[in-house]
XYZ file of C-alpha atoms in Angstrom:
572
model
C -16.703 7.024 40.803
C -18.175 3.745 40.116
C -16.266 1.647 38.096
C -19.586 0.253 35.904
C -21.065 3.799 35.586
C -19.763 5.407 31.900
C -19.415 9.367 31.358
C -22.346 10.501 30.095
C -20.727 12.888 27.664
C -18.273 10.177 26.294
C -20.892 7.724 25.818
C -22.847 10.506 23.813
C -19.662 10.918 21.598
C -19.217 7.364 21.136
C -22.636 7.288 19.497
C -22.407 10.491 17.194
C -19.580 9.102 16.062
C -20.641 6.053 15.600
C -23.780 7.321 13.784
C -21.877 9.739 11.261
C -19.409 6.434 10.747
C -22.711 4.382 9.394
C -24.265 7.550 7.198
C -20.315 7.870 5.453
C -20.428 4.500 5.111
C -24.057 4.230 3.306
C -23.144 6.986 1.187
C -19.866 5.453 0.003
C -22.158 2.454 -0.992
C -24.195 4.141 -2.714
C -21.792 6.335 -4.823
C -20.468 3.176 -5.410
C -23.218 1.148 -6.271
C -24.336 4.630 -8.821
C -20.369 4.266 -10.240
C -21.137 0.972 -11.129
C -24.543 1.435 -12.492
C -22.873 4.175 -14.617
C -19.973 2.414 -15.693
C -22.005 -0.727 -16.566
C -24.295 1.762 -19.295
C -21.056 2.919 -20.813
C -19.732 -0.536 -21.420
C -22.704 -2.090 -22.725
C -22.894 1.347 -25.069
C -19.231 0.423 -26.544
C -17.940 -2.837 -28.544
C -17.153 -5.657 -27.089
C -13.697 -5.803 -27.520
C -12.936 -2.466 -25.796
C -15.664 -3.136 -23.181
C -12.774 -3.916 -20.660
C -9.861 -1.862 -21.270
C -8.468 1.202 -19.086
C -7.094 4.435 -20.171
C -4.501 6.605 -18.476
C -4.585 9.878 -17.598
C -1.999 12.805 -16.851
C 0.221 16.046 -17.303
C 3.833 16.778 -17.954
C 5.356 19.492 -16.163
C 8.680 21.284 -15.873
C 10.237 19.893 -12.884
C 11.559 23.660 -12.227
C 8.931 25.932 -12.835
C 5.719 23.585 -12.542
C 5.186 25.458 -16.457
C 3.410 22.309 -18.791
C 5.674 21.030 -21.074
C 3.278 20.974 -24.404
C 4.088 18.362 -27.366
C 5.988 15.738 -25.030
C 5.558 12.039 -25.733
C 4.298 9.759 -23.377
C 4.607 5.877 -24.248
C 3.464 2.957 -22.228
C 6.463 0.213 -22.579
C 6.208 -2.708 -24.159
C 3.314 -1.440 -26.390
C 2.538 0.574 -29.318
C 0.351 2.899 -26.817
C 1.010 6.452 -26.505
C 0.095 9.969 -26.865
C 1.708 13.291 -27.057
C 0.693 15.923 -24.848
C -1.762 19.190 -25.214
C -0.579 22.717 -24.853
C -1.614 22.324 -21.102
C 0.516 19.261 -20.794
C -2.034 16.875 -20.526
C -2.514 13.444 -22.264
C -4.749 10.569 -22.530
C -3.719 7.443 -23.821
C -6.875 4.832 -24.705
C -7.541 1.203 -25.013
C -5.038 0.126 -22.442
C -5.433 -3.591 -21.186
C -6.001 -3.897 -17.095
C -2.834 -4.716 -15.338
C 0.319 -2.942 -14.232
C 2.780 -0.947 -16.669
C 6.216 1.318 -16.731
C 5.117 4.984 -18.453
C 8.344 6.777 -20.277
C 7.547 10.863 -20.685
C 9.973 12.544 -23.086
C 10.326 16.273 -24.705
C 12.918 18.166 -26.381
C 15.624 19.610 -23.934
C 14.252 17.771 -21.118
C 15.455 14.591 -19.449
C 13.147 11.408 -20.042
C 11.668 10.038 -17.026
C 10.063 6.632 -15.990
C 7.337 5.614 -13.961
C 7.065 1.744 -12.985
C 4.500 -0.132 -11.225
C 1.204 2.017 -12.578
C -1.818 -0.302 -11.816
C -4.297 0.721 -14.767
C -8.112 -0.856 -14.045
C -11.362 0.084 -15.842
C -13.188 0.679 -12.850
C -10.386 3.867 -11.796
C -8.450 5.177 -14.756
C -4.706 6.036 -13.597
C -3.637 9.869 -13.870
C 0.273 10.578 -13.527
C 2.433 13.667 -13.534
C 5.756 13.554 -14.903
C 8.228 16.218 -13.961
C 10.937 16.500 -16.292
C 13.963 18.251 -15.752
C 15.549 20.463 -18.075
C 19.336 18.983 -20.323
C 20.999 20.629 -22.823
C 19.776 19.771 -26.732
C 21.643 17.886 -28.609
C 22.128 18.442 -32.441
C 23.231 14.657 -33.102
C 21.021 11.964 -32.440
C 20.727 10.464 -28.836
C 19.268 7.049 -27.315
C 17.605 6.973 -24.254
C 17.353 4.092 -22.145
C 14.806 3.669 -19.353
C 16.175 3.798 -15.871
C 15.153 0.481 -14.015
C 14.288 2.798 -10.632
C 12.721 6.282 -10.870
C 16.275 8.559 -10.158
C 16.256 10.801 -6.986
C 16.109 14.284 -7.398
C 19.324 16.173 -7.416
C 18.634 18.097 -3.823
C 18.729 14.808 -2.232
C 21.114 12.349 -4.416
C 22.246 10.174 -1.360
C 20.185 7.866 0.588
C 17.151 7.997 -0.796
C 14.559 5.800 -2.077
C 11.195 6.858 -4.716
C 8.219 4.466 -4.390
C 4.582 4.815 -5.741
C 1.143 3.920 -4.556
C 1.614 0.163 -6.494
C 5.076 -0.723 -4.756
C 3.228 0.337 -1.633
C 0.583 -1.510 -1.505
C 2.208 -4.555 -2.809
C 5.895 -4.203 -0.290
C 5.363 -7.920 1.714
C 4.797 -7.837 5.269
C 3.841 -3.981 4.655
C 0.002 -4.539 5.035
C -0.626 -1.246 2.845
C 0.842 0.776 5.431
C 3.695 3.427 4.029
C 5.967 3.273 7.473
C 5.982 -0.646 7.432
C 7.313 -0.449 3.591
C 9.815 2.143 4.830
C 11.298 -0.144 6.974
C 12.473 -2.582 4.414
C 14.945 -0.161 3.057
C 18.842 -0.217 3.885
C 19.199 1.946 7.492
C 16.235 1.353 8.811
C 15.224 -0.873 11.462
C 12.281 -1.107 13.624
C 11.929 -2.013 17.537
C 9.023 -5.038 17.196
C 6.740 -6.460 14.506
C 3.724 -4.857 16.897
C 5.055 -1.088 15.940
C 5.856 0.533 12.661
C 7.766 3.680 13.853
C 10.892 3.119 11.810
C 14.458 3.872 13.327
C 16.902 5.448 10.639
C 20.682 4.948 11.419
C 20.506 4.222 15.374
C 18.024 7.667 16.056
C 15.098 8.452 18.056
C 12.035 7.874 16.348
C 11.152 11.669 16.545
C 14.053 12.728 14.930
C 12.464 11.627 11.920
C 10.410 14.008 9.823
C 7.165 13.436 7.676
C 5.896 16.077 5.398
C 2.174 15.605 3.384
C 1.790 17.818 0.372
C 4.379 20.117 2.228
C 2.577 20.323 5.673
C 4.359 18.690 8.269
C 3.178 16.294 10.810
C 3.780 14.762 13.758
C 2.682 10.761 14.845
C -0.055 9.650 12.060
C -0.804 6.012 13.611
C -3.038 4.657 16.639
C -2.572 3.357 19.873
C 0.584 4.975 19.783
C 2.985 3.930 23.121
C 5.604 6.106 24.328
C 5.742 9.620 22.756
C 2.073 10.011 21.208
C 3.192 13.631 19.590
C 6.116 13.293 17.574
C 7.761 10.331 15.650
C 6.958 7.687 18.138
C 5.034 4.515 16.182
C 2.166 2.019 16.636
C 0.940 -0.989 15.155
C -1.813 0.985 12.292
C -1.500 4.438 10.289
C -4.062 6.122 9.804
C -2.913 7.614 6.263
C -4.693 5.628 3.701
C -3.064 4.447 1.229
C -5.330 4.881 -1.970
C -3.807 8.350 -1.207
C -0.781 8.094 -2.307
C 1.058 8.704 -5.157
C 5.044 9.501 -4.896
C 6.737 8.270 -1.582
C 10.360 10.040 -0.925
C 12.419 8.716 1.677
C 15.689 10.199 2.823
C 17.904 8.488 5.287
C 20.544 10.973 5.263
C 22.383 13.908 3.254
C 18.431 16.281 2.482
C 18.426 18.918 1.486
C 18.392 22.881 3.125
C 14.512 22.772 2.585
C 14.198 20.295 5.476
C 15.130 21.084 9.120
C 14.751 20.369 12.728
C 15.404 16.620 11.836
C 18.563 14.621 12.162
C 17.699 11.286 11.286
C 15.051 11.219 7.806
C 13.059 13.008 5.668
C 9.624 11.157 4.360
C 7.803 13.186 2.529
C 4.430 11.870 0.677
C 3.036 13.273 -1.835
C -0.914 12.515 -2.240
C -2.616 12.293 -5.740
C -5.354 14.057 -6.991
C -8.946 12.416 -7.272
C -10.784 11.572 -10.320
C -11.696 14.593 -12.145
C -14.225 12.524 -14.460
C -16.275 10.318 -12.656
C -17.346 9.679 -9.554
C -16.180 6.232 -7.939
C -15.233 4.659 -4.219
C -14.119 1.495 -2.959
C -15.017 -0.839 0.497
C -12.750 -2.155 2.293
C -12.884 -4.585 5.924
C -8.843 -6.117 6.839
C -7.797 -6.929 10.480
C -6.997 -2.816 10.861
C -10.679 -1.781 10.642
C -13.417 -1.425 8.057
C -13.483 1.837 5.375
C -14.508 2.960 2.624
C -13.167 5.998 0.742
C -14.833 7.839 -2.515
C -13.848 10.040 -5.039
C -15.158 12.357 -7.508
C -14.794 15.721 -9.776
C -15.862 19.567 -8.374
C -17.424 21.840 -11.057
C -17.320 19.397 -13.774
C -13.662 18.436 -13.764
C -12.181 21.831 -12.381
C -11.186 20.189 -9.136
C -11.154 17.210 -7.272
C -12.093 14.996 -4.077
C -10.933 12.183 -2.043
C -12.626 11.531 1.380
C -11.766 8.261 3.286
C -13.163 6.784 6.775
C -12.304 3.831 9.196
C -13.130 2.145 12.534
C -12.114 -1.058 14.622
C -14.878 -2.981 14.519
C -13.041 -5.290 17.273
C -14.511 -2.837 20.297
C -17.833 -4.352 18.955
C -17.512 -7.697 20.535
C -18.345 -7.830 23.403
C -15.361 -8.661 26.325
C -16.655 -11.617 27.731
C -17.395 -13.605 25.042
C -13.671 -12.827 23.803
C -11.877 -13.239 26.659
C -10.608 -10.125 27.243
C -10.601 -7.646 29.640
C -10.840 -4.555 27.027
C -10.514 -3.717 23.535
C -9.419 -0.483 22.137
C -11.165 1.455 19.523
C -10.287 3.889 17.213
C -11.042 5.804 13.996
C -10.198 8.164 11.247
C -10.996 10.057 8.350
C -9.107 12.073 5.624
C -9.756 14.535 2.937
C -7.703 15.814 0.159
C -9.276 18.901 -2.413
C -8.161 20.410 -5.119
C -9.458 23.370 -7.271
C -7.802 24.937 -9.516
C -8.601 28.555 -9.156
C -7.194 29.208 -12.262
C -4.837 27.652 -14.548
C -1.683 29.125 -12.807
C -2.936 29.380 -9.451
C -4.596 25.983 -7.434
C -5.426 25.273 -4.252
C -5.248 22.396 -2.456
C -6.639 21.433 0.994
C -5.548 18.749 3.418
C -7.126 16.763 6.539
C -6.862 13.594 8.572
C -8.344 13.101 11.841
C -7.913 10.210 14.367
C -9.133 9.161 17.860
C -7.875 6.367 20.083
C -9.623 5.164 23.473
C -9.638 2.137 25.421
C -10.874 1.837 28.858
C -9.337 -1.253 30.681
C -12.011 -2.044 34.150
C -11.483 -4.439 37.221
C -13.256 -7.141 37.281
C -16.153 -7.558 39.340
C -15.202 -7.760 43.246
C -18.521 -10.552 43.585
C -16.412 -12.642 41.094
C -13.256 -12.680 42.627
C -11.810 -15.121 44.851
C -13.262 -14.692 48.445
C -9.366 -14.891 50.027
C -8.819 -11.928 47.583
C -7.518 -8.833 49.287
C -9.599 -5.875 47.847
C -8.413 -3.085 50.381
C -4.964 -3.570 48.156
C -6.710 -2.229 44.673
C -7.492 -3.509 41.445
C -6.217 -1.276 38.643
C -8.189 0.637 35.942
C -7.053 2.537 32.728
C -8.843 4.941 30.805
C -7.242 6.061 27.464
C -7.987 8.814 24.784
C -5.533 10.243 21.684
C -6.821 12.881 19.395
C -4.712 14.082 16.760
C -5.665 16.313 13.573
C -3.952 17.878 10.418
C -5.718 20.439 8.742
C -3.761 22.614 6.051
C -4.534 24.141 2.710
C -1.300 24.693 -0.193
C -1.602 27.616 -3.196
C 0.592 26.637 -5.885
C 1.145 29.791 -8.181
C 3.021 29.667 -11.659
C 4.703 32.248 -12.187
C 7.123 32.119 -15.572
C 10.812 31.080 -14.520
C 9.395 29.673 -11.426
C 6.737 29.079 -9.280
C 5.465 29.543 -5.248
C 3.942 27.213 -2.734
C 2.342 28.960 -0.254
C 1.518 26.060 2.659
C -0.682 27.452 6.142
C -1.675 24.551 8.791
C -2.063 23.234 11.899
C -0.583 19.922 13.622
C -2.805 18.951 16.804
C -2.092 16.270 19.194
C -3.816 15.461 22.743
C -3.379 12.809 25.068
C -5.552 11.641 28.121
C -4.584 8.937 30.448
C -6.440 8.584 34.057
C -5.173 5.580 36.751
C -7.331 4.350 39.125
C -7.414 1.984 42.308
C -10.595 0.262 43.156
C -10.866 0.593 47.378
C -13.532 -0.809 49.198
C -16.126 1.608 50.986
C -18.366 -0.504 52.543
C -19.352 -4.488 53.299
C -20.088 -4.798 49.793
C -19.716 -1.840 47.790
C -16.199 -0.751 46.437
C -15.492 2.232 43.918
C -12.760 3.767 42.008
C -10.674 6.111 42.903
C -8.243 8.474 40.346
C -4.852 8.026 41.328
C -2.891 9.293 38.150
C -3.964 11.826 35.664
C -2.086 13.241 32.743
C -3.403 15.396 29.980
C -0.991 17.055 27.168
C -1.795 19.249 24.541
C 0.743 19.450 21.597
C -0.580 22.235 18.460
C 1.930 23.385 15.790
C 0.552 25.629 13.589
C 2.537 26.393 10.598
C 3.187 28.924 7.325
C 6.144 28.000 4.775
C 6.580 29.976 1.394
C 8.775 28.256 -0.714
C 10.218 29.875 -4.162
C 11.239 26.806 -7.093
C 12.800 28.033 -10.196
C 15.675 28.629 -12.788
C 19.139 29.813 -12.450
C 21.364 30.680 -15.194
C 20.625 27.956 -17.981
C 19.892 24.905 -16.577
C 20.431 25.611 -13.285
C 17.995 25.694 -10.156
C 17.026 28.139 -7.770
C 14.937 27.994 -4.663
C 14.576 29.368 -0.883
C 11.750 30.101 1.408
C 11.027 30.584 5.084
C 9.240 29.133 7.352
C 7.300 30.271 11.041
C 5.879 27.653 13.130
C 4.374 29.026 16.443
C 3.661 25.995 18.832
C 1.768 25.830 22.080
C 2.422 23.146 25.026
C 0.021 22.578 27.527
C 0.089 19.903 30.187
C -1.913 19.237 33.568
C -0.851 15.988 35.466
C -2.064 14.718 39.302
C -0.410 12.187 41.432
C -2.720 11.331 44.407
C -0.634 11.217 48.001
C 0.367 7.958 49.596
C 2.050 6.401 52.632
C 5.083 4.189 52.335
C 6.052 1.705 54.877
C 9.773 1.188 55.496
C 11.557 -1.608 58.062
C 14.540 -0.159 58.804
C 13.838 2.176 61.282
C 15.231 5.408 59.347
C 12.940 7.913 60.766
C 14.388 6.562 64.523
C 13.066 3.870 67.012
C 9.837 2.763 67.259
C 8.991 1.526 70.853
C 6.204 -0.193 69.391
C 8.505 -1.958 67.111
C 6.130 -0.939 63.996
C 7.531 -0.237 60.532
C 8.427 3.651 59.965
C 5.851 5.335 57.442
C 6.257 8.507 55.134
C 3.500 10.344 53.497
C 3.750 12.263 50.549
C 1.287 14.646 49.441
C -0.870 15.064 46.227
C 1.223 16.165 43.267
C -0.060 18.717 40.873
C 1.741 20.176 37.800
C 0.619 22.813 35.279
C 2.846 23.860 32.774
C 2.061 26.114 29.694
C 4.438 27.293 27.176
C 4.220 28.963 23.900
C 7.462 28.854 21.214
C 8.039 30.684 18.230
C 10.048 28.399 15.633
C 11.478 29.929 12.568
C 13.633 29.315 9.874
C 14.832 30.481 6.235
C 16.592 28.559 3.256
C 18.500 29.412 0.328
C 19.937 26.719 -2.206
C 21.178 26.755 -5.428
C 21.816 23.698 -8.122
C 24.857 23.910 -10.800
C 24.448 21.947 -13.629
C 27.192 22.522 -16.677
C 26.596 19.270 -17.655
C 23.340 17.181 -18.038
C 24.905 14.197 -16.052
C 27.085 16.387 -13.284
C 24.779 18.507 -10.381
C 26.136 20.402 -7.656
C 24.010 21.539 -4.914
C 24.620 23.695 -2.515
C 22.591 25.051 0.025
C 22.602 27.384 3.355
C 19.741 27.055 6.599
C 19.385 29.156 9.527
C 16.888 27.961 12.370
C 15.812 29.836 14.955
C 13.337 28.774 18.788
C 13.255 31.555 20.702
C 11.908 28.802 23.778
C 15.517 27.893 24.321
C 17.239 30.486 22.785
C 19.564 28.716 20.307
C 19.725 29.268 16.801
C 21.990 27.402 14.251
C 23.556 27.818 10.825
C 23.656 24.571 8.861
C 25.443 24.513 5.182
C 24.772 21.846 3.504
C 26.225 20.870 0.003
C 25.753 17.874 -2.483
C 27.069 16.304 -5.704
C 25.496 13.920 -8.112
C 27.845 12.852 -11.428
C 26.674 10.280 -13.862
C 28.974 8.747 -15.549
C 27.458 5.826 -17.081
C 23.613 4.637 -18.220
C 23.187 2.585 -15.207
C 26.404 4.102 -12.643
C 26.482 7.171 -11.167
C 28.740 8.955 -8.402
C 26.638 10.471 -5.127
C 28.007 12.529 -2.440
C 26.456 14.821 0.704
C 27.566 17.027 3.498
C 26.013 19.324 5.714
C 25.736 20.340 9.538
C 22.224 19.007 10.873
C 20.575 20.281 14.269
């Protein structure tokens, strides 16, 4: 192989990919550019002092059975904006000025909830979803006082932290990446400023667990070093994070619902896209250049968001940077929604990304003429592929309602190590000394039940079966090795003893069958006391263990700003 010759069929890759990069890229301009246009008609249609204000967006839902909550309120703080809500549980609140705002949802028997840091913009209207849960009525008067943080939910009452999109995107030293605003919060800690795989409470980074729209995932960033399949870290995610809308973090004490994880729970929930109007965004930063675009499906019945990136550092060439490689990379991700009808929606999920970086000796004619070339000059080829591909059906169903979550986690890694030998006079080539190639697919089904107890209380359990398939081929090419110390007996000819090894070759295959089921129940005999408790059996039939875990929690509020928070529970 010779080291300035390139695989045809990756070169051919490189281009198509490069090629449906540019055509995403022209057609996110140009959604944009028609966004604009259309936006600019509207305003020049209304008066001038409205011409620049936002509106807000949204539903109210029972936090229990996902049932809208018709006739609550919905302020915006510090203003005489508001609007009550339809009898789907929607709202629409007008003539907003640009800027960021706190949103306070409130309805007869239900607690109030608050939502800070809501960046409103006339360009993309904000849409929220409140999820109230259900308190006991009152026949006196009350006064209700918003909560300076948005309060945890009662599965999970210790350890755990609620951001949004805004506080996202704005965390310092975070660079709009979710995993490097994680690790500002108490018990976690990170190994370098180069990687954000975050470290909860002294554990492996793959004992952390991160769940999107209920599918769960394995690493989500690029040029990952270490363990490229689960937890492990690198210096850029590949989730963007125009995606996001509710970030839950868990350091400790989650609930039954979670498993397999010792350390964390971080589970993201994405937002919808705009159901009105079609709109995108550009974007070009140090982590690559993207654009992303959003838009309604069937005149408002569903929704799209579609997102692309790439390095653009792989562009320039080596030399005149002073490098001897750069690596490339690139993803995409999709989010749908449809709502097939109004008790039953669908929503499907994707992100793709690809690493690769190819690190070639220098040119033997430019080295130094004393240089020893029989010794080798090192070579490193490098590819990553991982996917996430899932779809959700969220069904309503009266005191409760189902999420029905099917999906697949992929991950491959290819790594090839070569020596450069000389053949001839003046002609040297490379030669493969280590190869490793591991495949990594999870594919996944969870059913998960949400709904009332007796009064006030909560209900839930599901189950979950997660076949997974392990596939890995490595090669490690035969050498000699030299030894002084006469070990293999006396030489006469008083030369060094030698031991040859031959060529290493290792094909493993395995296929697991992970399952597990969940039942948990929430007391509540007062609005400010909870008591959870909750039982989870796992199963993996590759090792043959299975474990029990009861887990139990208890949440007491005692006054507006002070509350009590406990946890226990055996984790595996």
């Amino acid at each position: 192989m010779q080291h300035n010759k390139q695989q045809p069929m990756a070169t051919l890759s490189r281009r198509v990919l490069l090629v449906l990069w540019w055509i995403l890229l022209l057609l996110s301009i140009a959604v944009l550019i028609g966004s604009l246009l259309c936006f600019g008609e509207n305003a020049f249609a209304q008066d001038a002092p409205t011409r620049h204000l936002a509106k807000i967006t949204g539903v109210v839902r029972d936090a229990s059975t996902r049932e809208s909550v018709a006739g609550a309120n919905v302020i915006v703080l510090g203003t005489n904006r508001g609007a009550a809500t339809d009898l789907e549980g929607r709202f629409v609140i007008l003539h907003i000025q640009p800027g960021t705002w706190s949103l306070r949802a409130s309805a007869v028997g239900y607690t109030p909830q608050t939502q800070h840091e809501i960046n409103v913009s006339p360009a993309r209207p904000a849409r929220l979803e409140f999820l109230l849960h259900p308190s006991a009525v009152e026949s006196e008067a009350v006064t209700v006082t918003a909560q300076q943080f948005q309060v945890s939910t009662p599965e999970m009452p210790t350890s755990v932290r609620n951001l949004r999109y805004e506080e996202v995107r704005r965390a310092p030293g975070a660079v709009e990446d979710v995993q490097r605003a994680v690790r500002a919060l108490p018990g976690v800690v990170s190994d370098n400023d180069q990687d954000n795989a975050i470290i909860v409470r002294g554990g492996d980074a793959s004992e952390n667990l991160t769940v999107i729209d209920g599918l769960e995932v394995g690493n989500t960033n690029h040029l990952t070093i270490g363990d490229e399949v689960q937890g492990g870290g690198g210096p850029i995610n590949a989730l963007n994070t125009e995606f996001l809308r509710d970030v839950t973090f868990a350091s400790g004490g989650f609930s039954v619902r979670y498993g397999d994880r010792l350390s964390s729970v971080l589970d993201l929930e994405l937002r919808e896209g705009n159901r009105e109007q079609f709109g995108g965004e550009l974007s070009l930063s140090m982590a690559g250049a993207g654009a992303y675009a959003e838009g309604p499906i069937q005149e408002g019945r569903g929704s799209f968001l579609a997102s692309i990136r790439k390095s653009y550092l792989d562009l320039i060439p080596e030399e005149s940077a002073g490098v001897s490689s750069w690596p490339a990379y690139w993803n995409g991700q999709f989010k749908a929604v449809y709502d097939i009808t109004p008790r039953h929606i669908l929503t499907l999920n994707g992100l793709y990304l690809e690493d690769s970086a190819r690190n070639d000796p220098p040119d033997p004619d430019e080295e130094d003429e004393n240089a020893d070339l029989s010794v080798g000059i090192d070579a490193l080829d490098l590819n990553t592929t991982r996917y996430l591909v899932g779809a959700r059906l969220r069904s309503l169903w009266g005191p409760g309602y189902t999420d029905l979550i099917v999906g697949r986690s992929f991950a491959f890694n290819r790594w090839n190590y070569y020596s450069q030998i000389q053949t001839g006079e003046d002609e040297h080539t490379l030669r493969k000394d280590v190869a490793n190639r591991r495949t990594l697919a999870h594919d996944q089904f969870h059913l998960h039940w949400v709904g009332r107890g007796f009064g006030e209380d909560r209900l839930s359990a599901g189950v979950t079966f997660k076949p997974i398939t392990y596939h890995r081929e490595a090669f490690i090419r035969g050498d000699s090795i030299l030894y002084n110390d006469d070990f293999l007996g006396p030489d006469p000819g008083n030369e060094p003893d030698v031991f040859r090894y031959d060529d290493q070759v290792e094909d493993v295959r395995e296929i697991a069958l992970q399952y597990a089921t969940y039942v948990q129940y929430t007391w509540r005999p007062l609005g400010s006391f909870d008591l959870t408790a909750g039982l989870r059996y796992d199963d993996l039939d590759f090792s043959e263990r299975n474990a029990l875990g009861p887990r139990a929690s208890l949440s007491r509020r005692f006054l507006p700003h002070w509350s009590f928070n406990a946890a226990w529970g055996l984790y595996y």
